[in-house]
PDB file of C-alpha atoms and ligand atoms in Angstrom:
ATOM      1  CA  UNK A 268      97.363 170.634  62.417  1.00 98.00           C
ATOM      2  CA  UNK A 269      97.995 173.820  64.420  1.00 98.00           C
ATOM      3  CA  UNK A 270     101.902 174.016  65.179  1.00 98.00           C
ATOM      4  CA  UNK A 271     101.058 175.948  68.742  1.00 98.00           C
ATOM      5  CA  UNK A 272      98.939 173.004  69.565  1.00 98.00           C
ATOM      6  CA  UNK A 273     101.750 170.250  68.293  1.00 98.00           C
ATOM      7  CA  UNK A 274     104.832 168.647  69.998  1.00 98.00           C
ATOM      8  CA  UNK A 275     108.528 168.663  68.388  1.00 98.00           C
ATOM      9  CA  UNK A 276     107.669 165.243  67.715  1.00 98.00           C
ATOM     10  CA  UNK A 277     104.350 166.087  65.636  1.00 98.00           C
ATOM     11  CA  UNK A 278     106.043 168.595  63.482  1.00 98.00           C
ATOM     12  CA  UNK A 279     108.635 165.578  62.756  1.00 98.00           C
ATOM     13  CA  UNK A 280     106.544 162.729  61.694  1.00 98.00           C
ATOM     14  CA  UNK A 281     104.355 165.959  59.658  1.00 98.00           C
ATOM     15  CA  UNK A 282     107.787 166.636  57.998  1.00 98.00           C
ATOM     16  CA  UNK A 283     108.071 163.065  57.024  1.00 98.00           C
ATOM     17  CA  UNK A 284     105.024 163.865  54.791  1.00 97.00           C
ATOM     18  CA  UNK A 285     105.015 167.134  54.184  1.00 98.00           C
ATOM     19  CA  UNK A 286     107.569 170.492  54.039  1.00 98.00           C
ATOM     20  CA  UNK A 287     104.555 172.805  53.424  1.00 98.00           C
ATOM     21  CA  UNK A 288     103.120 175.222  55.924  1.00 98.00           C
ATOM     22  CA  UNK A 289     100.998 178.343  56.497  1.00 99.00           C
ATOM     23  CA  UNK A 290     102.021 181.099  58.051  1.00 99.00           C
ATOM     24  CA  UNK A 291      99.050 183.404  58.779  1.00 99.00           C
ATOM     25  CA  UNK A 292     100.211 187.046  58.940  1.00 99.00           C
ATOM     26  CA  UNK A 293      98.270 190.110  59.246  1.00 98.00           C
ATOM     27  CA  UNK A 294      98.797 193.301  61.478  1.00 98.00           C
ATOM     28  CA  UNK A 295      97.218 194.676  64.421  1.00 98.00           C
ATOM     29  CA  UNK A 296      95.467 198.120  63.223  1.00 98.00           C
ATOM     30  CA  UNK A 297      92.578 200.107  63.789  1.00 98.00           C
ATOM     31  CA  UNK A 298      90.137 198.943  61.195  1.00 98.00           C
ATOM     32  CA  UNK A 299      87.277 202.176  61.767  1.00 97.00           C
ATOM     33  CA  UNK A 300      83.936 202.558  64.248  1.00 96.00           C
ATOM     34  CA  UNK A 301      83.373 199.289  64.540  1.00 96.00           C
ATOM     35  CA  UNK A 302      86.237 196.798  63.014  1.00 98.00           C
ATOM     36  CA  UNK A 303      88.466 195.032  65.894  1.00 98.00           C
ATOM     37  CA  UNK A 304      91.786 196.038  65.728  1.00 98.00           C
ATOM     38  CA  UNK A 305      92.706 192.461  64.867  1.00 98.00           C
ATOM     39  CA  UNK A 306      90.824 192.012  61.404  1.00 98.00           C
ATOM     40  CA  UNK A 307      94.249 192.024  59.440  1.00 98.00           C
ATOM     41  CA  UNK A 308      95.397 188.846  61.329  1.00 98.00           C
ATOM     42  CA  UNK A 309      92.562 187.431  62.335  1.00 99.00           C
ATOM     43  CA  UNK A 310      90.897 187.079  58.720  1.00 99.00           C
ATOM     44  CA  UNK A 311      93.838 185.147  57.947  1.00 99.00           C
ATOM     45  CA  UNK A 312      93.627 182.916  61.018  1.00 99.00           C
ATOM     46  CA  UNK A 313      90.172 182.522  60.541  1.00 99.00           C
ATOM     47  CA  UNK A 314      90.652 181.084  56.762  1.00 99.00           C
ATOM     48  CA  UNK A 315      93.729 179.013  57.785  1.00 99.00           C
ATOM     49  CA  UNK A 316      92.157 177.366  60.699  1.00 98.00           C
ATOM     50  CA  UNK A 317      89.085 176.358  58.788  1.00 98.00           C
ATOM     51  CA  UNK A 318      91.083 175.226  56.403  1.00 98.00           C
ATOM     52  CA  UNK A 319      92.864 173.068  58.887  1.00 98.00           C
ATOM     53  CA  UNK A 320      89.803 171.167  59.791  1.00 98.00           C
ATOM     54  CA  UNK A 321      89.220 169.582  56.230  1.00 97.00           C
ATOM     55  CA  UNK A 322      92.982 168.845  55.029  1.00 98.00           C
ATOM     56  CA  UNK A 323      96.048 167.702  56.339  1.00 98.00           C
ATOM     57  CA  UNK A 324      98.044 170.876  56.509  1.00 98.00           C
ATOM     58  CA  UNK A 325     100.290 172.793  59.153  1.00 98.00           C
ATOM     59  CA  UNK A 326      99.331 176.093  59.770  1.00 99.00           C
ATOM     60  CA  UNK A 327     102.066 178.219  62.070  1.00 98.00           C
ATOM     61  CA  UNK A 328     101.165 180.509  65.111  1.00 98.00           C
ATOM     62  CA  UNK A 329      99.781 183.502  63.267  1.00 98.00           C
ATOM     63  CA  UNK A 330     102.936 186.527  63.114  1.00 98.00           C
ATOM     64  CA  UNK A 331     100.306 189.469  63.925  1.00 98.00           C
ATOM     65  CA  UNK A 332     101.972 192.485  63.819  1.00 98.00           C
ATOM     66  CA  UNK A 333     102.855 193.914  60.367  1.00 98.00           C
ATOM     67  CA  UNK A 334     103.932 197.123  58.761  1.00 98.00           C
ATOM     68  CA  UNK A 335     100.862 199.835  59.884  1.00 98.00           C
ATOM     69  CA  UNK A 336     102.311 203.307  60.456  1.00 98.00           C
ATOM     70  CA  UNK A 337      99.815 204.680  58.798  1.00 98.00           C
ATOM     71  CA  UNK A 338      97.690 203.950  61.619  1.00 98.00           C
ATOM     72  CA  UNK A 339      99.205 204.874  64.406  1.00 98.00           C
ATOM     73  CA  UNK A 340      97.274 208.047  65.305  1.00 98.00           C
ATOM     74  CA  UNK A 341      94.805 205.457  66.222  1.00 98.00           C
ATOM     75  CA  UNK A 342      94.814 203.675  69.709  1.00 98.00           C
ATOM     76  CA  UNK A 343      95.370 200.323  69.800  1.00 98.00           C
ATOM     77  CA  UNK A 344      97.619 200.425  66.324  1.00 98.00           C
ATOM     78  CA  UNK A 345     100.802 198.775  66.882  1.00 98.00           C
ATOM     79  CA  UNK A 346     103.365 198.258  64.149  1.00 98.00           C
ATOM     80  CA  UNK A 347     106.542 197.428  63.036  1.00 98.00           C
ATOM     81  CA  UNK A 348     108.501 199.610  60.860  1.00 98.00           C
ATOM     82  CA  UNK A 349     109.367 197.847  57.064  1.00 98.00           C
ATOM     83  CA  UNK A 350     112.573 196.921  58.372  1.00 98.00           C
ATOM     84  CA  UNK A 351     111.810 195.571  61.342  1.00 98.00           C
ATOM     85  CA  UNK A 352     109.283 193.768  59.705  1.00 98.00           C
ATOM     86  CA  UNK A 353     111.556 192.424  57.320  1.00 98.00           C
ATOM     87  CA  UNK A 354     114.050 191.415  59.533  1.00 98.00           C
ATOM     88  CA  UNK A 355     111.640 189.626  61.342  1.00 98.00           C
ATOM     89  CA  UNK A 356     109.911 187.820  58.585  1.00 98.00           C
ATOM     90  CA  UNK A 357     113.605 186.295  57.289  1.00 98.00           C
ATOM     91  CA  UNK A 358     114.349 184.685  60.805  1.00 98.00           C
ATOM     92  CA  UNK A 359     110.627 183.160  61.148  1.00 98.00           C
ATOM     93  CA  UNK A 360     111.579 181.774  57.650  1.00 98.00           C
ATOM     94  CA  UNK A 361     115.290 181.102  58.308  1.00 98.00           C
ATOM     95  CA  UNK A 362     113.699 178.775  61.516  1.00 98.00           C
ATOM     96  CA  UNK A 363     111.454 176.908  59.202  1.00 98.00           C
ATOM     97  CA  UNK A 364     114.050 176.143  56.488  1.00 98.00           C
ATOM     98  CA  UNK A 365     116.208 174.877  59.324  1.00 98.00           C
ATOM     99  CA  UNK A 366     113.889 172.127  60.533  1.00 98.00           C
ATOM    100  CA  UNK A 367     113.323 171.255  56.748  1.00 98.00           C
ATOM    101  CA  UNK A 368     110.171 173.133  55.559  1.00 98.00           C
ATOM    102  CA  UNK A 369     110.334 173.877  51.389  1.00 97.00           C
ATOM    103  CA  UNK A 370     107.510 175.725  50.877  1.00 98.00           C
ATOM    104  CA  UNK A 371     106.636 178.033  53.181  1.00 98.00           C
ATOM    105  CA  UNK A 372     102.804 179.785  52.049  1.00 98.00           C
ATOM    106  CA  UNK A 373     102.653 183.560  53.819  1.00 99.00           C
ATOM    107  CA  UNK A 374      98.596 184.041  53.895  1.00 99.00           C
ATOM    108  CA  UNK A 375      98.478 187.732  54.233  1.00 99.00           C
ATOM    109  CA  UNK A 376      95.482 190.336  55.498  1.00 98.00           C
ATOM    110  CA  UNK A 377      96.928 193.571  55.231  1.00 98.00           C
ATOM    111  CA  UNK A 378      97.590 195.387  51.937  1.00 98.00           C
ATOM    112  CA  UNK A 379     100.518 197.341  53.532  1.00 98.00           C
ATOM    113  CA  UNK A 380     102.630 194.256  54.203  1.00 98.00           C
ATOM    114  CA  UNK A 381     102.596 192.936  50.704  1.00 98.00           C
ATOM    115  CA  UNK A 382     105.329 195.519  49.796  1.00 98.00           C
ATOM    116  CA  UNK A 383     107.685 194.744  52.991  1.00 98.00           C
ATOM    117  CA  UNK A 384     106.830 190.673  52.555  1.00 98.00           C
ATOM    118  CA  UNK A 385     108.011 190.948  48.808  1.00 98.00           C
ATOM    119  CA  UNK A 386     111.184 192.561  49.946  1.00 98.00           C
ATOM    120  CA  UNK A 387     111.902 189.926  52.701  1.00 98.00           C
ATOM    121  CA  UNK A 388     111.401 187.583  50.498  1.00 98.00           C
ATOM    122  CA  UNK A 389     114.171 188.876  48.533  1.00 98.00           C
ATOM    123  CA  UNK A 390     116.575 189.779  51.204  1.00 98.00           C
ATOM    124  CA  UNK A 391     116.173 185.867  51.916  1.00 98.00           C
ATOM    125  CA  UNK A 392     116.984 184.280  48.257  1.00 98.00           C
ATOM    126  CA  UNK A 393     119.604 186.640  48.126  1.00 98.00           C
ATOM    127  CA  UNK A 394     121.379 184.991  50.736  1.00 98.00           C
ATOM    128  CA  UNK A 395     121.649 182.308  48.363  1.00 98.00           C
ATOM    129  CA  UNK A 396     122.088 184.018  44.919  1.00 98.00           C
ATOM    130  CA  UNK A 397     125.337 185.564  46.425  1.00 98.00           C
ATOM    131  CA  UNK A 398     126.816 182.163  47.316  1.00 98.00           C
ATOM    132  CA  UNK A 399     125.701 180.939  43.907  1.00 98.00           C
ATOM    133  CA  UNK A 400     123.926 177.985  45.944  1.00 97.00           C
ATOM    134  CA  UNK A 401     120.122 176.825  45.342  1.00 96.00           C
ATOM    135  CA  UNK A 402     118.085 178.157  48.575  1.00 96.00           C
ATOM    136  CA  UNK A 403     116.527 174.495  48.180  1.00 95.00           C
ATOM    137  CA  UNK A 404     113.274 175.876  49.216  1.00 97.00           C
ATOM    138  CA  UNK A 405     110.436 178.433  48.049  1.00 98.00           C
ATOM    139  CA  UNK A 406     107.904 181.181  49.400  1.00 98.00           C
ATOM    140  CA  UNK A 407     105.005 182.160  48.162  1.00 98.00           C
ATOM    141  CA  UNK A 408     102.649 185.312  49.101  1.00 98.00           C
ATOM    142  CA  UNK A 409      98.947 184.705  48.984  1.00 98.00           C
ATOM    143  CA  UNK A 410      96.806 187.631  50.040  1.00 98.00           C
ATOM    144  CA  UNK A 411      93.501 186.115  51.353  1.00 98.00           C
ATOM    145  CA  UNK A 412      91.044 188.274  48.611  1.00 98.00           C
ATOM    146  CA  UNK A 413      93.356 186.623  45.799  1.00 98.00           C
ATOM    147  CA  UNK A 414      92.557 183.518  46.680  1.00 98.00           C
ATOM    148  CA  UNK A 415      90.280 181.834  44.032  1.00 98.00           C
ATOM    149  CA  UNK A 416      86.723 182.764  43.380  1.00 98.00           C
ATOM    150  CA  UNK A 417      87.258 184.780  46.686  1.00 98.00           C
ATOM    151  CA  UNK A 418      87.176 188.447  44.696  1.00 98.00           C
ATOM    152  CA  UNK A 419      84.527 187.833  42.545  1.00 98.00           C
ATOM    153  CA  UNK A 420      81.944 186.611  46.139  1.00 98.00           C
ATOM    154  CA  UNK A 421      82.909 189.963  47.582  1.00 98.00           C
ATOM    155  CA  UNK A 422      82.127 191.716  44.658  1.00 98.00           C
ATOM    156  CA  UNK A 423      78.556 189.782  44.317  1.00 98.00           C
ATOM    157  CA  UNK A 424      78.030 190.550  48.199  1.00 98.00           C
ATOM    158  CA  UNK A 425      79.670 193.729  47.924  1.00 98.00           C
ATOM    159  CA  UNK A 426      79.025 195.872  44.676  1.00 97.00           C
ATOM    160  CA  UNK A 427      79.756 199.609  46.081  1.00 97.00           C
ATOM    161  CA  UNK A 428      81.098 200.686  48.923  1.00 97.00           C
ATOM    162  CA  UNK A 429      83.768 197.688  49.740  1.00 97.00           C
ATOM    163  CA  UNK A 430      86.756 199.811  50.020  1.00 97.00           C
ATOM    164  CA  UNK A 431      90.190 199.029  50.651  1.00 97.00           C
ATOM    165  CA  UNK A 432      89.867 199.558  54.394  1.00 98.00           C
ATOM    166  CA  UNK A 433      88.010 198.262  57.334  1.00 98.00           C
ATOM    167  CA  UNK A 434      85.898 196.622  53.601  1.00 98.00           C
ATOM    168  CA  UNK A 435      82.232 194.886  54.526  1.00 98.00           C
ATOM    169  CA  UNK A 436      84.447 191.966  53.593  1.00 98.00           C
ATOM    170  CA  UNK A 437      86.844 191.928  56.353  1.00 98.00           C
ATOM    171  CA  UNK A 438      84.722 192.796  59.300  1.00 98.00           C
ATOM    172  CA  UNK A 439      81.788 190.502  58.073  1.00 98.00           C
ATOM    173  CA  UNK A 440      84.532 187.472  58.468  1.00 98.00           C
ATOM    174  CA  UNK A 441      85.605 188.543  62.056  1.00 98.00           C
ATOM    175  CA  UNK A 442      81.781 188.751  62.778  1.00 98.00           C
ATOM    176  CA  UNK A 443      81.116 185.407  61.787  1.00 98.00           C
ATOM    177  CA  UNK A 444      84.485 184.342  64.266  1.00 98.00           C
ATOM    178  CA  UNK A 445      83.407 186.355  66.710  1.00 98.00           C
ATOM    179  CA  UNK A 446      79.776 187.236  66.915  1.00 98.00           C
ATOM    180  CA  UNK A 447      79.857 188.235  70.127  1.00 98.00           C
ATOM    181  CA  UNK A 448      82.646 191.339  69.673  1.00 98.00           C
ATOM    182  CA  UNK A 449      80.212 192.806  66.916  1.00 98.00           C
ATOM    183  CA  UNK A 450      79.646 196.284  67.107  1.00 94.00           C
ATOM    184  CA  UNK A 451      76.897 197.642  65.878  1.00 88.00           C
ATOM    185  CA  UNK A 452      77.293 202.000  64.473  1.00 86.00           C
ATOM    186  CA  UNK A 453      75.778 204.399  62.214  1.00 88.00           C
ATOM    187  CA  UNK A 454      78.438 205.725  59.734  1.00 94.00           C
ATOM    188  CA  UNK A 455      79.003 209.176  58.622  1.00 93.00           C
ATOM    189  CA  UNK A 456      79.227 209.378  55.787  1.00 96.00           C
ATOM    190  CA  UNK A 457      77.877 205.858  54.650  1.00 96.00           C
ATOM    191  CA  UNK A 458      80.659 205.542  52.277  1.00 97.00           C
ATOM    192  CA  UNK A 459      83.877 206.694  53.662  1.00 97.00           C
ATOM    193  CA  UNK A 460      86.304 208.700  51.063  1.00 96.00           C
ATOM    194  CA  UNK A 461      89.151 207.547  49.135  1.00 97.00           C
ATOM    195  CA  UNK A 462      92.514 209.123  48.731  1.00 97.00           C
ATOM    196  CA  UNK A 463      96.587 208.927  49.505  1.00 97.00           C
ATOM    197  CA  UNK A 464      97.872 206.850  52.311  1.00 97.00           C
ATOM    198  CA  UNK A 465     100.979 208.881  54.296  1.00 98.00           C
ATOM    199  CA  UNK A 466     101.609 209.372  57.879  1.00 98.00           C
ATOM    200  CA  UNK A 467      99.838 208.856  60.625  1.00 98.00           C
ATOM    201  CA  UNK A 468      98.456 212.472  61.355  1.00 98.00           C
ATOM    202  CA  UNK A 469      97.490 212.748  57.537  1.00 98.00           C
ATOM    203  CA  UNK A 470      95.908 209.631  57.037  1.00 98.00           C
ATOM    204  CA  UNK A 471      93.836 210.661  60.716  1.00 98.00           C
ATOM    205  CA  UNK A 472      92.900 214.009  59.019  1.00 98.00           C
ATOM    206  CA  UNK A 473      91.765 212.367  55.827  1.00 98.00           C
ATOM    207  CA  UNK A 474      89.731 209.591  57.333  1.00 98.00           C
ATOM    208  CA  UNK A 475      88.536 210.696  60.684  1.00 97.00           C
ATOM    209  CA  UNK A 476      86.673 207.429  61.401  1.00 97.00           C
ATOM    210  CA  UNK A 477      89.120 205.261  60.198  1.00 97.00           C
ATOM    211  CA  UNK A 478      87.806 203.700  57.265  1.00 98.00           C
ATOM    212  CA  UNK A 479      88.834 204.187  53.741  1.00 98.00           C
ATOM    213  CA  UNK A 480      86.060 204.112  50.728  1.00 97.00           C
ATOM    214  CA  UNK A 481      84.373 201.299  52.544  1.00 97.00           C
ATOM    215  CA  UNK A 482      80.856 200.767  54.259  1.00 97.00           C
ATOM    216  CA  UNK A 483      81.472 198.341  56.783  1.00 97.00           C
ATOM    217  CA  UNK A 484      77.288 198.483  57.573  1.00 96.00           C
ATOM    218  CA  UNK A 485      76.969 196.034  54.772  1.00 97.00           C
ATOM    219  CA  UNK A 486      79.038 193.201  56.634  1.00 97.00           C
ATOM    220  CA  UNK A 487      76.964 190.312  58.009  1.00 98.00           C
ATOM    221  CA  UNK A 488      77.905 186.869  59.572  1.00 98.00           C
ATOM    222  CA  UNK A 489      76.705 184.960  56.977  1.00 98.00           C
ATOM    223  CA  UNK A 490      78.394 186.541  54.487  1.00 98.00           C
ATOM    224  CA  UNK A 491      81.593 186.435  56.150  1.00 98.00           C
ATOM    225  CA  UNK A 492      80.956 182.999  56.903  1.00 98.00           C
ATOM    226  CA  UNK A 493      80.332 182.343  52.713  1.00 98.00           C
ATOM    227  CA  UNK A 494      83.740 184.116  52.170  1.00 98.00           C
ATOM    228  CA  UNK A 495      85.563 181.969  54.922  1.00 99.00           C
ATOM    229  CA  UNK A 496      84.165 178.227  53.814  1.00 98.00           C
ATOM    230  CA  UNK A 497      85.443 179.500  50.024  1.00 98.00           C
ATOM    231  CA  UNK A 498      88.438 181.014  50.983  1.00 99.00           C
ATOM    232  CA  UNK A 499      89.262 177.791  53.269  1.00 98.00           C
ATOM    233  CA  UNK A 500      88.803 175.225  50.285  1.00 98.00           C
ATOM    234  CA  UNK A 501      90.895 177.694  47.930  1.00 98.00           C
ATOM    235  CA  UNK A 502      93.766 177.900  50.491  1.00 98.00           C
ATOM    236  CA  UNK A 503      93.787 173.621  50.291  1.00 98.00           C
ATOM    237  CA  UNK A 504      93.869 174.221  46.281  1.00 98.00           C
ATOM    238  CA  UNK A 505      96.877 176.844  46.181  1.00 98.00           C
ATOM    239  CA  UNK A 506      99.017 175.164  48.991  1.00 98.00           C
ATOM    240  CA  UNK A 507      98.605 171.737  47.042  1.00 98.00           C
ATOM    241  CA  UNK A 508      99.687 173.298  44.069  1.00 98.00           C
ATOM    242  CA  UNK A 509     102.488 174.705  45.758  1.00 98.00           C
ATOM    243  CA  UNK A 510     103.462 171.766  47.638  1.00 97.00           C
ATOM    244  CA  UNK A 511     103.462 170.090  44.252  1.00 96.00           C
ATOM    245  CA  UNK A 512     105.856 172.513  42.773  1.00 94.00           C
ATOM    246  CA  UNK A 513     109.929 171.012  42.500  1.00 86.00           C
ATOM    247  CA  UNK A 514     112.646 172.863  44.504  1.00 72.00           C
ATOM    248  CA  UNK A 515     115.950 171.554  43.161  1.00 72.00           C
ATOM    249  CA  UNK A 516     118.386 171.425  46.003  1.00 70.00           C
TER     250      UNK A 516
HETATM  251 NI1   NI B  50      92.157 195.322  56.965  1.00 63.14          NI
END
């Protein structure tokens, strides 16, 4: 069940059954020659939504603009600074908790958020820890490579050259979304180098294309397709799990 597609009344018999949902969150970032600037958030997406269509689960609109500064000397790069992004995170929570959601599953696609999401989470329980109250509720970060068995594909499709940024693994799941918005490049050099991540004028100097470590040439359809169908019945797995988990109020 996709909240954006639900009525107030949907979300309130769903709450009758469940107080789980997905958040899908990502950023909006230039992802090199030939990644779409909406990889972080639409991997994500992609994985929730397919999970969607096999379980009974609530997935929320996807919150696709994350913590990218780094990439701002690239067009189309729009982010949120950490504590904006914070901020933000807390009141999308604060909403759910209010209309009764306890476990709230953040399925993340950008390695720079993890640090910011870990810190909103704790700006959040500690709303509670300094009234000595239970929050009554829980959050969990799941980046979308953790998820089980998902690492280990990308490392069978992907044995050199994945990267940490605009990886084969990324783009070859938006190409499978979106076959149509493929575009096709030679890359110079094939493997892109490694190094720091700073400002945005540094990390343009030290990756000119965009990429970092990866070879995005490798990506395919079908292999992102193989990573989404795995990823999909992992998500089901965790958010069970977690679902399953007591709160005491
Ligand atoms: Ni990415």
């Amino acid at each position: 069940m996709l909240l954006h597609l639900s009525t107030w009344a949907e979300v309130g018999q769903f709450l009758e059954r469940s107080r789980a949902i997905v958040v899908p969150i990502g950023s909006n970032e230039q992802h090199g020659p030939t990644g779409l600037l909406g990889t972080d958030w639409l991997c994500p997406q992609i994985i929730a939504y397919e999970a969607e269509k096999t379980a009974d689960i609530l997935v929320a609109p996807t919150f696709n603009i994350g913590m990218a500064q780094h990439h701002l000397g690239f067009p189309g790069t729009i982010s949120l600074r950490p504590s904006t992004f914070i901020a933000a995170i807390g009141d999308w929570t604060r909403s759910l908790v209010a209309h009764g959601f306890e476990k709230i599953l953040f399925l993340n696609g950008h390695g720079g958020n993890v640090a910011s999401i870990e810190a909103a989470f704790s700006e959040i329980y500690a709303e509670a820890s300094f009234a000595k109250r239970r929050a009554g509720f829980a959050l969990k970060l799941c980046n979308w490579w953790d998820l089980d068995g998902v690492g280990e594909l990308a490392n069978q499709q992907f044995p050199t050259g994945h990267g940490i940024h605009a990886t084969p693994s990324e783009i070859a799941i938006t190409q499978w979304a979106f076959p149509d918005a493929i575009k096709p490049a030679d890359y110079t050099p094939q493997i892109a180098p490694s190094g720091p991540i700073r400002d945005a004028l540094d990390f343009r100097a030290r990756y000119p294309d965009g990429r970092m470590g990866s070879d995005p040439g490798q990506a395919s359809p079908e292999k992102g397709g193989e990573l989404v169908k795995l990823a999909a019945q992992s998500l089901v797995l965790q958010l069970d799990a977690f679902s399953r988990e007591s709160v005491p109020n």
